[in-house]
PDB file of C-alpha atoms in Angstrom:
ATOM      1  CA  MET B 520      75.127  98.439 101.067  1.00 49.00           C
ATOM      2  CA  ASN B 521      71.354  97.966 101.018  1.00 48.00           C
ATOM      3  CA  GLU B 522      68.922 100.810 101.663  1.00 45.00           C
ATOM      4  CA  ARG B 523      65.321 101.114 100.514  1.00 46.00           C
ATOM      5  CA  LYS B 524      64.083 104.139  98.555  1.00 50.00           C
ATOM      6  CA  GLN B 525      67.552 105.536  98.145  1.00 48.00           C
ATOM      7  CA  THR B 526      67.489 107.809  95.107  1.00 67.00           C
ATOM      8  CA  LYS B 527      69.607 110.934  95.375  1.00 81.00           C
ATOM      9  CA  ILE B 528      73.208 110.950  96.616  1.00 85.00           C
ATOM     10  CA  LEU B 529      74.050 114.341  98.141  1.00 85.00           C
ATOM     11  CA  LYS B 530      77.623 113.840  99.388  1.00 87.00           C
ATOM     12  CA  THR B 531      80.317 111.148  99.412  1.00 89.00           C
ATOM     13  CA  ASP B 532      83.587 110.912 101.301  1.00 90.00           C
ATOM     14  CA  VAL B 533      86.163 108.133 100.784  1.00 93.00           C
ATOM     15  CA  THR B 534      89.167 107.670 103.110  1.00 91.00           C
ATOM     16  CA  PRO B 535      91.711 104.870 102.444  1.00 93.00           C
ATOM     17  CA  THR B 536      94.112 103.738 105.179  1.00 91.00           C
ATOM     18  CA  VAL B 537      97.018 101.297 104.906  1.00 91.00           C
ATOM     19  CA  ARG B 538      96.826  98.931 107.894  1.00 89.00           C
ATOM     20  CA  GLU B 539      99.578  96.424 107.177  1.00 89.00           C
ATOM     21  CA  LEU B 540     102.748  96.169 105.076  1.00 88.00           C
ATOM     22  CA  LYS B 541     104.705  92.901 104.863  1.00 86.00           C
ATOM     23  CA  GLN B 542     108.065  92.421 103.161  1.00 82.00           C
ATOM     24  CA  ILE B 543     108.627  88.891 101.793  1.00 81.00           C
ATOM     25  CA  GLY B 544     111.669  88.499  99.558  1.00 77.00           C
ATOM     26  CA  ASN B 545     111.271  91.009  96.749  1.00 79.00           C
ATOM     27  CA  LYS B 546     107.510  91.306  97.268  1.00 84.00           C
ATOM     28  CA  LEU B 547     105.486  93.784  99.293  1.00 87.00           C
ATOM     29  CA  ILE B 548     102.032  92.767 100.535  1.00 89.00           C
ATOM     30  CA  ILE B 549      99.879  95.815 101.266  1.00 91.00           C
ATOM     31  CA  LYS B 550      96.564  95.557 103.116  1.00 92.00           C
ATOM     32  CA  GLY B 551      94.236  98.360 104.090  1.00 92.00           C
ATOM     33  CA  GLN B 552      90.710  99.589 104.645  1.00 93.00           C
ATOM     34  CA  ILE B 553      88.496 102.077 102.809  1.00 94.00           C
ATOM     35  CA  LYS B 554      86.000 104.091 104.857  1.00 93.00           C
ATOM     36  CA  ILE B 555      82.982 105.248 102.832  1.00 92.00           C
ATOM     37  CA  GLU B 556      80.595 107.929 104.089  1.00 90.00           C
ATOM     38  CA  LEU B 557      77.383 108.751 102.201  1.00 88.00           C
ATOM     39  CA  LEU B 558      74.711 111.397 102.616  1.00 87.00           C
ATOM     40  CA  TYR B 559      71.553 110.641 100.607  1.00 83.00           C
ATOM     41  CA  LEU B 560      67.941 111.777 100.313  1.00 82.00           C
ATOM     42  CA  PRO B 561      65.221 109.076 100.266  1.00 78.00           C
ATOM     43  CA  VAL B 562      62.204 109.318  97.989  1.00 74.00           C
ATOM     44  CA  GLY B 563      59.395 111.525  99.299  1.00 74.00           C
ATOM     45  CA  GLN B 564      61.416 112.891 102.235  1.00 76.00           C
ATOM     46  CA  ASN B 565      63.224 116.158 102.900  1.00 78.00           C
ATOM     47  CA  THR B 566      65.499 114.799 105.648  1.00 80.00           C
ATOM     48  CA  PRO B 567      68.919 113.498 104.535  1.00 84.00           C
ATOM     49  CA  ILE B 568      70.264 110.246 105.963  1.00 82.00           C
ATOM     50  CA  SER B 569      73.936 109.453 106.547  1.00 85.00           C
ATOM     51  CA  LEU B 570      75.449 106.011 105.986  1.00 86.00           C
ATOM     52  CA  THR B 571      78.948 104.727 106.828  1.00 89.00           C
ATOM     53  CA  GLU B 572      80.476 101.554 105.412  1.00 90.00           C
ATOM     54  CA  SER B 573      83.984 100.073 105.124  1.00 91.00           C
ATOM     55  CA  CYS B 574      85.663  97.538 102.855  1.00 91.00           C
ATOM     56  CA  GLU B 575      89.093  95.909 102.736  1.00 93.00           C
ATOM     57  CA  PHE B 576      91.679  96.146  99.956  1.00 92.00           C
ATOM     58  CA  SER B 577      94.976  94.367  99.280  1.00 91.00           C
ATOM     59  CA  GLN B 578      97.754  94.666  96.736  1.00 89.00           C
ATOM     60  CA  VAL B 579     101.023  92.841  95.965  1.00 89.00           C
ATOM     61  CA  ALA B 580     103.973  94.819  94.590  1.00 84.00           C
ATOM     62  CA  GLU B 581     107.276  93.451  93.312  1.00 81.00           C
ATOM     63  CA  THR B 582     110.676  95.098  93.118  1.00 76.00           C
ATOM     64  CA  ASP B 583     114.130  94.147  91.819  1.00 72.00           C
ATOM     65  CA  CYS B 584     115.837  95.692  94.840  1.00 68.00           C
ATOM     66  CA  PRO B 585     116.605  93.567  97.925  1.00 68.00           C
ATOM     67  CA  LEU B 586     114.296  94.476 100.808  1.00 67.00           C
ATOM     68  CA  GLU B 587     115.989  92.637 103.682  1.00 71.00           C
ATOM     69  CA  ALA B 588     117.858  95.718 104.938  1.00 69.00           C
ATOM     70  CA  ALA B 589     115.268  98.289 103.822  1.00 76.00           C
ATOM     71  CA  LYS B 590     112.548 100.074 105.760  1.00 79.00           C
ATOM     72  CA  CYS B 591     109.377 100.509 103.707  1.00 82.00           C
ATOM     73  CA  ILE B 592     106.257 102.591 104.272  1.00 85.00           C
ATOM     74  CA  ALA B 593     103.057 102.643 102.215  1.00 88.00           C
ATOM     75  CA  SER B 594     100.251 105.131 101.689  1.00 90.00           C
ATOM     76  CA  ALA B 595      97.085 105.230  99.600  1.00 92.00           C
ATOM     77  CA  LYS B 596      95.092 108.015  98.001  1.00 92.00           C
ATOM     78  CA  VAL B 597      91.874 108.119  96.012  1.00 93.00           C
ATOM     79  CA  LEU B 598      92.157 108.677  92.258  1.00 92.00           C
ATOM     80  CA  THR B 599      88.522 108.438  91.145  1.00 92.00           C
ATOM     81  CA  THR B 600      85.159 107.460  92.621  1.00 91.00           C
ATOM     82  CA  ASP B 601      81.893 106.503  90.945  1.00 91.00           C
ATOM     83  CA  PHE B 602      78.674 106.012  92.967  1.00 89.00           C
ATOM     84  CA  ARG B 603      75.471 104.859  91.270  1.00 85.00           C
ATOM     85  CA  THR B 604      72.000 103.917  92.507  1.00 82.00           C
ATOM     86  CA  LYS B 605      70.339 100.729  91.269  1.00 78.00           C
ATOM     87  CA  THR B 606      66.586 100.228  91.091  1.00 75.00           C
ATOM     88  CA  ALA B 607      64.854  96.945  91.920  1.00 67.00           C
ATOM     89  CA  ILE B 608      61.917  95.412  89.989  1.00 68.00           C
ATOM     90  CA  ASP B 609      59.335  97.086  92.260  1.00 67.00           C
ATOM     91  CA  GLY B 610      60.778 100.527  91.462  1.00 65.00           C
ATOM     92  CA  ASP B 611      62.539 101.171  94.799  1.00 67.00           C
ATOM     93  CA  THR B 612      66.185 102.137  94.875  1.00 62.00           C
ATOM     94  CA  ARG B 613      67.745  99.519  97.143  1.00 69.00           C
ATOM     95  CA  ILE B 614      71.439  99.390  96.233  1.00 78.00           C
ATOM     96  CA  ILE B 615      74.258 101.883  95.841  1.00 81.00           C
ATOM     97  CA  ALA B 616      77.023 100.490  93.628  1.00 85.00           C
ATOM     98  CA  PHE B 617      80.433 102.118  93.720  1.00 89.00           C
ATOM     99  CA  GLU B 618      83.794 101.889  91.983  1.00 92.00           C
ATOM    100  CA  ILE B 619      86.876 103.340  93.686  1.00 93.00           C
ATOM    101  CA  LYS B 620      90.331 103.572  92.109  1.00 93.00           C
ATOM    102  CA  LEU B 621      93.271 103.898  94.499  1.00 93.00           C
ATOM    103  CA  ALA B 622      96.933 104.771  94.043  1.00 92.00           C
ATOM    104  CA  VAL B 623      99.124 102.876  96.520  1.00 91.00           C
ATOM    105  CA  THR B 624     102.613 104.360  96.985  1.00 89.00           C
ATOM    106  CA  VAL B 625     105.497 102.505  98.654  1.00 87.00           C
ATOM    107  CA  LYS B 626     108.715 104.234  99.735  1.00 84.00           C
ATOM    108  CA  CYS B 627     111.723 102.152 100.793  1.00 81.00           C
ATOM    109  CA  PHE B 628     114.764 103.458 102.659  1.00 79.00           C
ATOM    110  CA  GLU B 629     118.052 101.614 103.160  1.00 75.00           C
ATOM    111  CA  ASN B 630     120.759 102.248 105.759  1.00 72.00           C
ATOM    112  CA  LYS B 631     124.012 102.511 103.826  1.00 74.00           C
ATOM    113  CA  ASN B 632     127.526 103.838 104.364  1.00 75.00           C
ATOM    114  CA  LEU B 633     128.481 106.665 102.018  1.00 70.00           C
ATOM    115  CA  SER B 634     132.055 107.383 100.933  1.00 70.00           C
ATOM    116  CA  VAL B 635     132.648 111.091 101.473  1.00 67.00           C
ATOM    117  CA  VAL B 636     136.436 111.049 100.853  1.00 66.00           C
ATOM    118  CA  THR B 637     137.538 108.705  98.062  1.00 64.00           C
ATOM    119  CA  ASP B 638     141.243 109.601  97.451  1.00 64.00           C
ATOM    120  CA  ALA B 639     142.719 111.126 100.608  1.00 63.00           C
ATOM    121  CA  PHE B 640     146.266 109.782  99.992  1.00 66.00           C
ATOM    122  CA  ALA B 641     146.903 110.506  96.306  1.00 60.00           C
ATOM    123  CA  CYS B 642     150.616 110.319  95.397  1.00 64.00           C
ATOM    124  CA  LYS B 643     150.477 111.633  91.838  1.00 67.00           C
ATOM    125  CA  CYS B 644     149.549 115.238  92.585  1.00 66.00           C
ATOM    126  CA  PRO B 645     150.520 117.378  95.593  1.00 67.00           C
ATOM    127  CA  ALA B 646     147.611 118.867  97.480  1.00 66.00           C
ATOM    128  CA  GLU B 647     146.928 121.105 100.423  1.00 73.00           C
ATOM    129  CA  ILE B 648     144.995 119.142 103.045  1.00 71.00           C
ATOM    130  CA  PHE B 649     142.083 120.800 104.799  1.00 75.00           C
ATOM    131  CA  THR B 650     138.934 119.516 106.499  1.00 77.00           C
ATOM    132  CA  GLU B 651     135.285 120.438 106.217  1.00 77.00           C
ATOM    133  CA  GLU B 652     132.206 119.308 108.045  1.00 77.00           C
ATOM    134  CA  VAL B 653     129.581 117.620 105.872  1.00 69.00           C
ATOM    135  CA  MET B 654     126.055 117.367 107.292  1.00 70.00           C
ATOM    136  CA  LEU B 655     124.346 114.066 106.463  1.00 63.00           C
ATOM    137  CA  GLN B 656     120.674 113.534 107.166  1.00 63.00           C
ATOM    138  CA  LYS B 657     119.569 110.084 108.246  1.00 59.00           C
ATOM    139  CA  TYR B 658     116.091 108.677 107.862  1.00 54.00           C
ATOM    140  CA  ILE B 659     114.849 107.725 111.341  1.00 60.00           C
ATOM    141  CA  GLU B 660     111.349 106.252 111.165  1.00 61.00           C
ATOM    142  CA  PRO B 661     107.898 107.032 109.765  1.00 65.00           C
ATOM    143  CA  LEU B 662     105.372 108.496 112.191  1.00 70.00           C
ATOM    144  CA  SER B 663     101.890 107.160 111.575  1.00 71.00           C
ATOM    145  CA  GLU B 664      99.674 106.822 114.614  1.00 74.00           C
ATOM    146  CA  ASN B 665      95.961 107.098 115.323  1.00 78.00           C
ATOM    147  CA  PHE B 666      95.136 110.003 117.635  1.00 81.00           C
ATOM    148  CA  VAL B 667      91.696 110.129 119.261  1.00 85.00           C
ATOM    149  CA  LEU B 668      90.347 113.583 120.149  1.00 85.00           C
ATOM    150  CA  LYS B 669      87.349 113.627 122.482  1.00 86.00           C
ATOM    151  CA  LYS B 670      85.447 116.882 123.091  1.00 86.00           C
ATOM    152  CA  ASN B 671      81.879 117.862 123.986  1.00 88.00           C
ATOM    153  CA  LEU B 672      80.015 120.471 121.955  1.00 87.00           C
ATOM    154  CA  ASP B 673      77.110 122.251 123.672  1.00 88.00           C
ATOM    155  CA  PHE B 674      73.939 122.873 121.659  1.00 86.00           C
ATOM    156  CA  SER B 675      71.520 123.281 124.579  1.00 82.00           C
ATOM    157  CA  ASP B 676      70.196 126.558 123.117  1.00 84.00           C
ATOM    158  CA  GLY B 677      68.239 124.660 120.443  1.00 83.00           C
ATOM    159  CA  GLN B 678      70.614 125.660 117.661  1.00 86.00           C
ATOM    160  CA  LEU B 679      71.030 121.975 116.741  1.00 89.00           C
ATOM    161  CA  THR B 680      68.490 119.238 117.516  1.00 88.00           C
ATOM    162  CA  GLU B 681      69.173 116.736 114.709  1.00 87.00           C
ATOM    163  CA  VAL B 682      72.396 115.857 112.902  1.00 87.00           C
ATOM    164  CA  TYR B 683      72.454 114.866 109.206  1.00 86.00           C
ATOM    165  CA  ASP B 684      76.170 114.825 108.490  1.00 87.00           C
ATOM    166  CA  VAL B 685      79.497 115.667 110.183  1.00 87.00           C
ATOM    167  CA  PHE B 686      82.919 116.133 108.559  1.00 86.00           C
ATOM    168  CA  CYS B 687      86.198 117.598 109.842  1.00 88.00           C
ATOM    169  CA  ASP B 688      89.383 119.321 108.701  1.00 88.00           C
ATOM    170  CA  ALA B 689      92.575 119.303 110.824  1.00 89.00           C
ATOM    171  CA  ASN B 690      95.616 121.610 110.673  1.00 90.00           C
ATOM    172  CA  ILE B 691      98.851 121.624 112.708  1.00 90.00           C
ATOM    173  CA  ASP B 692      99.885 125.184 113.596  1.00 90.00           C
ATOM    174  CA  TYR B 693     102.957 124.500 115.765  1.00 89.00           C
ATOM    175  CA  HIS B 694     105.368 121.657 116.566  1.00 88.00           C
ATOM    176  CA  SER B 695     108.555 121.294 118.591  1.00 89.00           C
ATOM    177  CA  VAL B 696     110.962 118.551 119.735  1.00 86.00           C
ATOM    178  CA  GLU B 697     112.483 118.618 123.223  1.00 87.00           C
ATOM    179  CA  ASN B 698     114.155 115.763 125.125  1.00 85.00           C
ATOM    180  CA  SER B 699     113.107 113.203 122.466  1.00 81.00           C
ATOM    181  CA  THR B 700     109.445 114.255 122.779  1.00 88.00           C
ATOM    182  CA  MET B 701     107.619 115.847 119.876  1.00 88.00           C
ATOM    183  CA  THR B 702     104.690 118.140 120.626  1.00 91.00           C
ATOM    184  CA  ALA B 703     102.232 119.221 117.948  1.00 91.00           C
ATOM    185  CA  LYS B 704      99.416 121.733 118.438  1.00 93.00           C
ATOM    186  CA  GLY B 705      96.637 122.464 116.012  1.00 93.00           C
ATOM    187  CA  VAL B 706      92.954 123.021 115.354  1.00 94.00           C
ATOM    188  CA  VAL B 707      90.218 120.658 114.171  1.00 93.00           C
ATOM    189  CA  THR B 708      87.379 122.419 112.332  1.00 93.00           C
ATOM    190  CA  ILE B 709      84.087 120.520 112.688  1.00 92.00           C
ATOM    191  CA  PHE B 710      81.352 121.083 110.095  1.00 91.00           C
ATOM    192  CA  ILE B 711      77.827 119.963 111.020  1.00 90.00           C
ATOM    193  CA  LEU B 712      74.794 119.799 108.733  1.00 88.00           C
ATOM    194  CA  GLY B 713      71.527 119.382 110.629  1.00 88.00           C
ATOM    195  CA  ARG B 714      68.281 120.933 111.815  1.00 87.00           C
ATOM    196  CA  ASN B 715      67.442 123.288 114.699  1.00 88.00           C
ATOM    197  CA  ALA B 716      64.506 123.375 117.108  1.00 86.00           C
ATOM    198  CA  GLU B 717      62.378 125.222 114.517  1.00 86.00           C
ATOM    199  CA  HIS B 718      62.982 122.377 112.002  1.00 84.00           C
ATOM    200  CA  GLU B 719      65.128 124.647 109.849  1.00 85.00           C
ATOM    201  CA  ALA B 720      68.241 123.395 108.074  1.00 85.00           C
ATOM    202  CA  VAL B 721      71.448 124.746 109.669  1.00 87.00           C
ATOM    203  CA  PHE B 722      75.149 124.538 108.861  1.00 89.00           C
ATOM    204  CA  ILE B 723      77.408 124.931 111.920  1.00 89.00           C
ATOM    205  CA  GLU B 724      81.185 125.355 112.054  1.00 91.00           C
ATOM    206  CA  ARG B 725      83.126 124.843 115.302  1.00 91.00           C
ATOM    207  CA  ASN B 726      86.891 124.982 115.997  1.00 93.00           C
ATOM    208  CA  VAL B 727      88.459 122.664 118.589  1.00 92.00           C
ATOM    209  CA  ASP B 728      92.099 122.997 119.742  1.00 93.00           C
ATOM    210  CA  PHE B 729      94.180 119.844 120.227  1.00 92.00           C
ATOM    211  CA  GLU B 730      97.665 118.889 121.440  1.00 92.00           C
ATOM    212  CA  TYR B 731      99.473 115.677 120.447  1.00 91.00           C
ATOM    213  CA  GLN B 732     102.714 114.283 121.909  1.00 89.00           C
ATOM    214  CA  TYR B 733     104.970 111.498 120.633  1.00 86.00           C
ATOM    215  CA  ASP B 734     108.056 110.026 122.332  1.00 84.00           C
ATOM    216  CA  PHE B 735     110.853 108.947 119.992  1.00 74.00           C
TER     217      PHE B 735
END
């Protein structure tokens, strides 16, 4: 990532996403993408600048368990991040170097018959026969899908004329399943750092309701 006169890093946000998971023999090939968002302040300016970059990552994991009849899912989370600015010979900061450590987790599930009753016809000891219902939960499938939420926010009153940075936080408040359709309702909180019509720095918080449906 090359930027001239880039000296002070104000905010960083790193989001890893697993895009692909292949099962080959006893090996798992995991591929994904890391989204990097930076907010920095150039030399001699009081206006922050936002920068978004992405890079790919891949990892191979081995296991002693057979994977032919297993269903596997993978996820990634950030352990540590380290962002540093590098200065060129002429004194300008042109490069931001970063080091990101990820933890990739793989969970495998196997469909298997379980023996609930093992000795129903014992002949050594008399027994009184009775029945009970045993509830068994079965793993169905992982739900991981991109959901695009499009809304318009009105700032025609001059409250916001320039945007420096935007970040969000989402929460699901309610979900239900009916006729094989899952419905989830929640709120996305949008945080905006920018400047108003009077060239003053402002921090704005807006809540947006959303509804998501998935058919099993």
